[in-house]
Amino acid sequence: MPKRTTRVPRILMPKAGADLAKWAVIACDQYTSQPEYWEKLDKAVGSAPSTLRITLPEVYLEEADVGDRIRTIHQVMDQYLKDGILEELPAGMVLTSRDSGGACDRKGLILAFDLEDYDYHLGSVSAIRPTEKTVEERIPPRLAVREGAAVELPHIMLLIDDPDCSVIEPLFAETDKLQKLYDIDLMENGGHLTGWFIPEGEWTEKIQAGLERLADREVFNAKYGVDASKPVLPFAVGDGNHSMATAKASWEKIKAGLTPEEQENHPARYVLAEVVNLHDRSLEIEGIYRVLFGADASDVLAAAQKFFAANGGEAAVSDAPIDDGQSFPFETAEQKAYLTVKNPKWALPVATLQAFLDDYLAAHPEVKIDYIHGLDVLHDLSVQPGNLGFALPDPSKEDLFRGVIFDGVLPRKTFSMGEAREKRYYMEAKRIL
């Protein structure tokens, strides 16, 4: 059998009787400018076993006492294992349903992934790739939390492009045959979370085979209109990329001291993640707009024409969008028009615009940029003197994988996928030592 990217894990869960509503807390990279959120959680959790005690909210990542916090986290992890607060289930996966108050629940599947099949560097051709650029400077402080940790509680979400809904969705017709692990309301307006255990066996084999079908070369070529020159992309990181990059960096350090035989099954080689279908109806992908502050609009637009001409394209300003190009509505205090780029070298409009803006900002450090949600906010900022705002189309779901396949990682701030309260809550854990 060919080597598999996926693995059936042995998941750790709190022992029977634990208050799972206090156990589950939101991903540590949320509410990073709101210490009051985490202070409120601290009071709500109290002395109950909780993932709040074995993760480090990133709001504290640069505090002077971060070293003490990390040592305490590691001690509590060890204590939870010693006291049996965390118990290891038989090998299996977890099917999840998350109701965040939207039109429908988000359907997911918790399993393990081989970090040997993930590469976060630019130009990566691995089976698991980030959708956006990894900021490597963000890894070391997070690595300090992971090194010496006995368990991991990742908030990683991996996406699959399964328009036929062939892998995850059919499992929900069989939940009456599965053991329900949890069925709880989440703290702080997080919605409701339900999970069912899928023991290793016929079902997990079928799931892994279904994921492998999505990576079949013929299926991949037909879906994206490519040939063998484009490496197959089965999984794209939709959320938690820096968590996954930290796990990868940790594994690289660990494996350097192992024999090939020891490397094969070391627990740190495999990372837990939730797989979600990009076509899940709960996932709403929204565009993120750009506003330049302290900019001379005429200089920006003239620079755009030069930039795209130098990159094999042609840019022009017009009163209406032009069909045979990528058109970007823009607005200033004096003007409302379109910048259209013909023959762009980038597949996605956001990549085209961001490539130019990165180039312009590097040459004009006095000009600042912000990334904006909502057309009303974009308009209010754009019409202020000295500002220039660009709107972007909402990326289609198909564009997400296509952009990574054709352009490499997507530009930063390409899309938004849900509000902070909708992000993953920690629940399942796995040994890494």
XYZ file of C-alpha atoms in Angstrom:
433
model
C 0.000 0.000 0.000
C 1.339 3.494 -0.821
C 2.429 5.673 2.081
C -0.505 7.538 3.594
C -0.621 11.176 4.636
C -3.370 10.370 7.159
C -3.197 8.207 10.248
C -5.805 6.901 12.692
C -4.767 8.447 16.036
C -5.184 7.472 19.665
C -6.997 10.512 20.984
C -6.919 11.766 24.568
C -10.191 12.939 26.144
C -11.132 13.993 29.682
C -12.316 11.148 31.903
C -16.006 10.505 32.396
C -17.684 13.074 34.597
C -15.493 16.013 33.589
C -17.291 19.291 32.852
C -16.607 19.479 29.120
C -18.153 22.945 28.848
C -15.293 24.211 31.027
C -12.769 21.911 29.377
C -13.240 23.353 25.866
C -11.864 26.854 25.234
C -11.298 28.758 22.023
C -8.056 28.627 19.999
C -5.195 30.484 21.662
C -4.629 32.804 18.674
C -7.995 34.551 19.085
C -8.792 37.740 21.015
C -5.097 38.630 21.130
C -5.887 42.297 21.896
C -8.509 41.515 24.524
C -6.923 40.291 27.777
C -10.282 40.853 29.470
C -11.719 37.951 27.418
C -9.123 35.572 28.836
C -9.447 36.971 32.370
C -13.186 36.274 32.199
C -12.490 32.704 31.014
C -10.031 32.198 33.859
C -12.721 33.038 36.397
C -15.348 30.916 34.632
C -13.074 27.845 34.535
C -11.902 28.160 38.123
C -10.266 24.967 39.384
C -11.994 22.644 36.889
C -9.825 20.691 34.432
C -9.616 22.800 31.282
C -7.641 23.234 28.100
C -7.167 26.810 29.304
C -4.599 25.383 31.747
C -2.619 23.472 29.098
C -2.511 26.042 26.285
C -1.020 29.532 26.169
C -3.347 32.314 24.983
C -1.232 34.365 22.626
C -2.318 37.555 24.344
C 0.345 36.560 26.931
C 2.996 35.454 24.454
C 5.167 38.558 24.919
C 4.594 39.038 28.646
C 7.590 39.021 30.987
C 6.334 35.926 32.817
C 5.806 33.821 29.680
C 8.539 31.381 30.719
C 6.793 30.704 34.035
C 3.481 30.272 32.243
C 4.990 27.687 29.883
C 6.568 25.706 32.738
C 3.211 25.655 34.525
C 1.454 24.437 31.352
C 3.882 21.532 31.036
C 3.451 20.629 34.722
C -0.346 20.634 34.433
C -0.182 18.454 31.306
C 1.904 15.912 33.205
C -0.477 16.067 36.170
C -3.557 15.550 33.971
C -1.946 12.407 32.539
C -0.730 11.141 35.927
C -4.099 11.674 37.627
C -6.064 10.126 34.771
C -7.878 13.363 33.986
C -6.835 12.731 30.374
C -7.561 9.210 29.161
C -6.451 7.665 25.886
C -9.222 6.268 23.704
C -8.743 3.279 21.412
C -7.442 4.178 17.955
C -10.096 6.069 16.056
C -11.347 9.331 14.570
C -13.915 11.846 15.796
C -16.774 13.152 13.673
C -17.782 16.677 14.716
C -20.705 19.008 14.214
C -20.391 22.661 15.231
C -23.460 24.891 15.411
C -22.353 28.520 15.573
C -25.786 29.977 14.901
C -25.456 30.135 11.118
C -27.609 28.579 8.429
C -26.139 25.135 9.061
C -23.621 23.265 11.200
C -19.973 22.859 10.244
C -19.148 19.220 9.676
C -15.632 18.014 10.451
C -13.469 14.992 11.071
C -10.589 14.748 13.579
C -7.658 12.558 12.558
C -3.855 12.691 12.393
C -1.569 13.831 9.581
C 2.034 13.039 8.760
C 4.184 16.155 9.167
C 6.590 14.653 6.629
C 3.888 15.544 4.074
C 3.699 19.208 5.099
C 6.032 22.005 4.082
C 5.251 25.641 4.904
C 8.075 27.181 2.870
C 7.448 29.177 -0.297
C 7.420 26.957 -3.361
C 6.222 23.940 -1.379
C 4.880 21.006 -3.410
C 3.917 18.870 -0.408
C 0.579 17.089 -0.006
C -0.379 19.538 2.767
C 0.304 23.193 2.005
C -0.515 26.499 3.663
C -2.965 28.771 1.891
C -1.158 31.906 3.064
C 2.470 32.807 3.683
C 3.946 31.502 6.922
C 5.700 34.191 8.967
C 8.657 32.183 10.252
C 9.416 34.754 12.960
C 6.170 33.670 14.640
C 7.374 30.093 15.106
C 10.104 30.315 17.833
C 7.911 31.681 20.663
C 5.266 29.057 19.872
C 7.944 26.379 19.683
C 8.902 27.177 23.268
C 5.385 26.149 24.321
C 5.464 22.882 22.364
C 8.965 21.759 23.355
C 8.710 19.748 26.547
C 4.929 19.416 26.204
C 3.582 15.903 26.742
C 0.446 16.465 24.656
C -0.776 18.657 21.831
C -4.131 20.398 21.463
C -3.996 21.816 17.958
C -6.591 24.160 16.501
C -5.643 23.292 12.914
C -8.313 23.087 10.223
C -7.363 21.373 6.973
C -9.557 21.826 3.920
C -10.396 19.312 1.221
C -11.902 20.257 -2.139
C -14.739 17.739 -2.346
C -17.595 19.297 -4.370
C -19.426 15.961 -4.456
C -19.416 15.827 -0.625
C -18.253 12.226 -0.815
C -16.077 11.805 2.308
C -17.354 13.595 5.419
C -21.005 14.301 4.740
C -22.230 10.678 4.282
C -20.975 9.821 7.785
C -23.733 11.921 9.344
C -26.357 9.470 8.132
C -24.717 6.858 10.395
C -24.318 8.746 13.680
C -26.939 6.576 15.412
C -24.434 3.711 15.090
C -21.598 5.693 16.715
C -20.678 6.447 20.321
C -21.406 10.083 21.181
C -18.338 11.521 22.932
C -19.699 14.965 23.741
C -22.715 17.186 23.137
C -22.151 20.557 24.805
C -22.724 24.280 24.674
C -19.438 26.143 24.300
C -18.445 29.058 26.495
C -18.501 32.684 25.386
C -21.042 32.436 22.579
C -19.152 29.638 20.840
C -22.289 27.741 19.889
C -22.844 24.001 20.284
C -20.388 21.155 19.654
C -21.175 17.474 19.162
C -18.688 14.664 18.556
C -18.992 10.962 17.720
C -16.209 8.376 17.989
C -15.351 6.285 14.911
C -13.246 3.264 15.978
C -10.405 2.125 13.746
C -11.664 -0.432 11.262
C -13.868 -0.589 8.209
C -15.159 2.961 8.532
C -11.773 4.627 9.048
C -10.375 2.633 6.134
C -13.210 3.885 3.932
C -12.576 7.471 5.065
C -8.860 7.271 4.282
C -9.575 5.694 0.891
C -12.045 8.488 0.129
C -9.458 11.138 0.973
C -6.955 9.361 -1.258
C -9.425 9.415 -4.178
C -9.450 13.204 -3.983
C -5.669 13.073 -4.497
C -5.872 10.757 -7.521
C -3.809 12.235 -10.350
C -6.515 11.835 -13.020
C -9.208 13.293 -10.764
C -6.941 16.200 -9.827
C -5.973 16.965 -13.440
C -9.587 16.982 -14.592
C -10.776 19.138 -11.691
C -8.219 21.905 -12.192
C -7.382 21.537 -15.897
C -3.708 20.774 -15.252
C -1.147 18.147 -16.171
C 1.515 16.280 -14.229
C 3.644 19.430 -13.958
C 1.360 20.645 -11.159
C 1.851 18.655 -7.924
C -1.331 17.202 -6.454
C -2.779 19.195 -3.539
C -5.050 17.025 -1.357
C -5.057 19.261 1.767
C -4.821 23.028 2.254
C -4.432 24.628 5.674
C -7.499 26.780 6.237
C -6.777 27.764 9.838
C -3.991 27.297 12.383
C -1.100 27.319 9.916
C 1.369 28.684 12.469
C 0.291 25.972 14.906
C 1.038 23.388 12.220
C 4.305 25.087 11.259
C 5.349 24.966 14.916
C 4.554 21.248 15.064
C 6.656 20.750 11.930
C 9.603 22.719 13.335
C 9.429 20.707 16.555
C 9.327 17.423 14.661
C 12.367 18.396 12.583
C 14.355 18.936 15.797
C 13.133 15.690 17.354
C 13.719 13.476 14.345
C 17.333 14.639 14.011
C 18.117 12.503 17.052
C 16.178 9.414 15.964
C 17.018 6.423 13.804
C 14.869 5.913 10.683
C 13.046 3.131 12.508
C 12.328 5.378 15.510
C 11.143 8.173 13.248
C 8.519 5.945 11.634
C 6.083 5.854 14.556
C 7.178 8.658 16.842
C 4.041 10.436 18.140
C 5.426 13.903 17.389
C 5.532 13.031 13.680
C 1.728 13.060 13.471
C -0.391 16.117 14.227
C -4.100 16.212 15.043
C -6.291 18.349 12.819
C -9.913 18.796 11.857
C -10.675 18.170 8.194
C -13.502 20.248 6.714
C -14.844 20.174 3.180
C -14.317 23.511 1.454
C -17.838 23.045 0.080
C -19.409 22.673 3.516
C -22.381 25.042 3.435
C -21.357 26.591 6.746
C -18.102 27.964 5.335
C -18.518 31.500 4.056
C -15.435 32.951 2.428
C -15.371 36.723 2.243
C -12.980 39.083 0.508
C -10.806 41.490 2.468
C -10.389 45.012 1.075
C -7.354 47.311 1.037
C -7.024 50.960 2.045
C -3.873 53.048 1.578
C -3.298 55.932 3.985
C -1.185 58.984 3.182
C -1.178 58.100 -0.515
C -1.160 60.252 -3.652
C -3.769 58.434 -5.748
C -2.436 59.643 -9.083
C 1.063 58.431 -8.155
C -0.282 55.040 -7.044
C -2.233 54.532 -10.269
C 0.701 55.622 -12.448
C 2.964 53.235 -10.544
C 0.443 50.445 -11.120
C 0.602 50.967 -14.865
C 4.403 50.746 -14.804
C 4.426 47.710 -12.505
C 2.038 45.631 -14.589
C 3.722 46.634 -17.852
C 7.009 45.373 -16.385
C 5.291 42.079 -15.505
C 3.869 41.338 -18.935
C 0.451 42.894 -18.427
C -1.317 46.153 -19.073
C -3.139 48.373 -16.561
C -5.590 51.182 -17.230
C -8.075 53.334 -15.338
C -11.668 53.414 -16.596
C -15.143 54.446 -15.468
C -16.477 50.903 -15.816
C -15.018 47.397 -15.451
C -13.456 45.861 -18.544
C -14.461 42.321 -19.462
C -11.132 40.897 -20.595
C -9.143 41.631 -17.462
C -9.193 41.798 -13.682
C -10.974 44.979 -12.574
C -10.568 46.581 -9.159
C -13.045 49.276 -8.051
C -11.256 52.077 -6.228
C -12.358 55.227 -4.470
C -10.791 58.400 -3.127
C -12.216 61.720 -1.909
C -12.239 62.951 -5.529
C -12.620 59.881 -7.727
C -14.497 56.612 -8.069
C -13.369 54.360 -10.910
C -11.754 51.029 -11.838
C -8.180 49.872 -12.222
C -8.201 47.049 -14.772
C -5.266 44.740 -15.409
C -5.133 42.785 -18.661
C -3.009 39.643 -19.072
C -2.078 39.408 -15.378
C 0.563 36.843 -14.466
C -1.352 35.943 -11.279
C -4.378 33.634 -11.308
C -6.353 35.349 -8.552
C -7.312 39.040 -8.545
C -6.184 39.424 -4.931
C -2.734 38.109 -5.853
C -2.529 40.579 -8.749
C -3.428 43.582 -6.598
C -1.331 42.554 -3.593
C 1.759 41.959 -5.729
C 1.584 45.567 -6.869
C 0.763 46.971 -3.430
C 3.685 45.118 -1.835
C 6.000 46.575 -4.477
C 4.623 50.096 -4.058
C 4.693 50.076 -0.259
C 8.290 48.859 -0.233
C 9.239 51.949 -2.265
C 6.986 54.323 -0.271
C 7.377 53.618 3.451
C 5.407 56.752 4.275
C 2.264 55.113 2.875
C 0.452 52.717 5.223
C -2.048 49.963 4.472
C -4.924 48.394 6.353
C -7.111 45.396 5.545
C -10.827 46.066 5.812
C -14.014 44.005 6.172
C -17.261 45.463 4.819
C -17.996 47.771 1.902
C -19.472 50.437 4.176
C -16.263 50.662 6.214
C -14.211 50.638 3.006
C -16.203 53.593 1.636
C -15.988 55.613 4.851
C -12.204 55.259 4.949
C -11.591 55.663 1.211
C -13.257 59.077 0.917
C -11.126 60.623 3.632
C -8.443 62.973 2.233
C -5.176 61.220 1.464
C -6.731 57.753 1.366
C -7.244 55.317 -1.502
C -9.398 52.230 -1.145
C -9.558 49.144 -3.363
C -12.453 46.688 -3.337
C -11.965 43.060 -4.275
C -14.440 40.396 -5.366
C -15.312 37.727 -2.827
C -13.086 34.773 -3.711
C -15.007 31.734 -4.871
C -14.389 28.544 -2.943
C -12.853 27.011 -6.058
C -10.347 29.862 -6.191
C -8.784 28.910 -2.867
C -7.243 25.642 -4.037
C -6.706 26.990 -7.531
C -4.736 29.928 -6.180
C -2.398 27.696 -4.165
C -1.948 25.324 -7.116
C -1.167 28.019 -9.677
C 0.328 30.877 -7.636
C 1.786 29.075 -4.629
C 0.622 30.372 -1.263
C -2.020 33.068 -1.418
C -1.233 36.667 -0.514
C -1.802 37.598 3.095
C -5.311 38.752 3.932
C -6.784 36.958 0.933
C -9.957 35.801 2.635
C -11.799 35.662 5.913
C -13.422 32.416 7.047
C -15.761 32.984 9.959
C -15.719 35.222 13.014
C -13.423 34.779 16.006
C -16.096 33.008 18.082
C -16.524 30.436 15.276
C -12.897 29.286 15.413
C -12.045 25.850 16.754
C -12.396 25.177 20.457
C -9.856 22.799 21.980
C -11.354 19.432 22.859
C -9.321 16.421 21.686
C -5.652 15.981 22.568
C -2.866 13.596 21.563
C 0.428 12.511 23.099
C 3.547 13.859 21.398
C 6.135 12.437 23.818
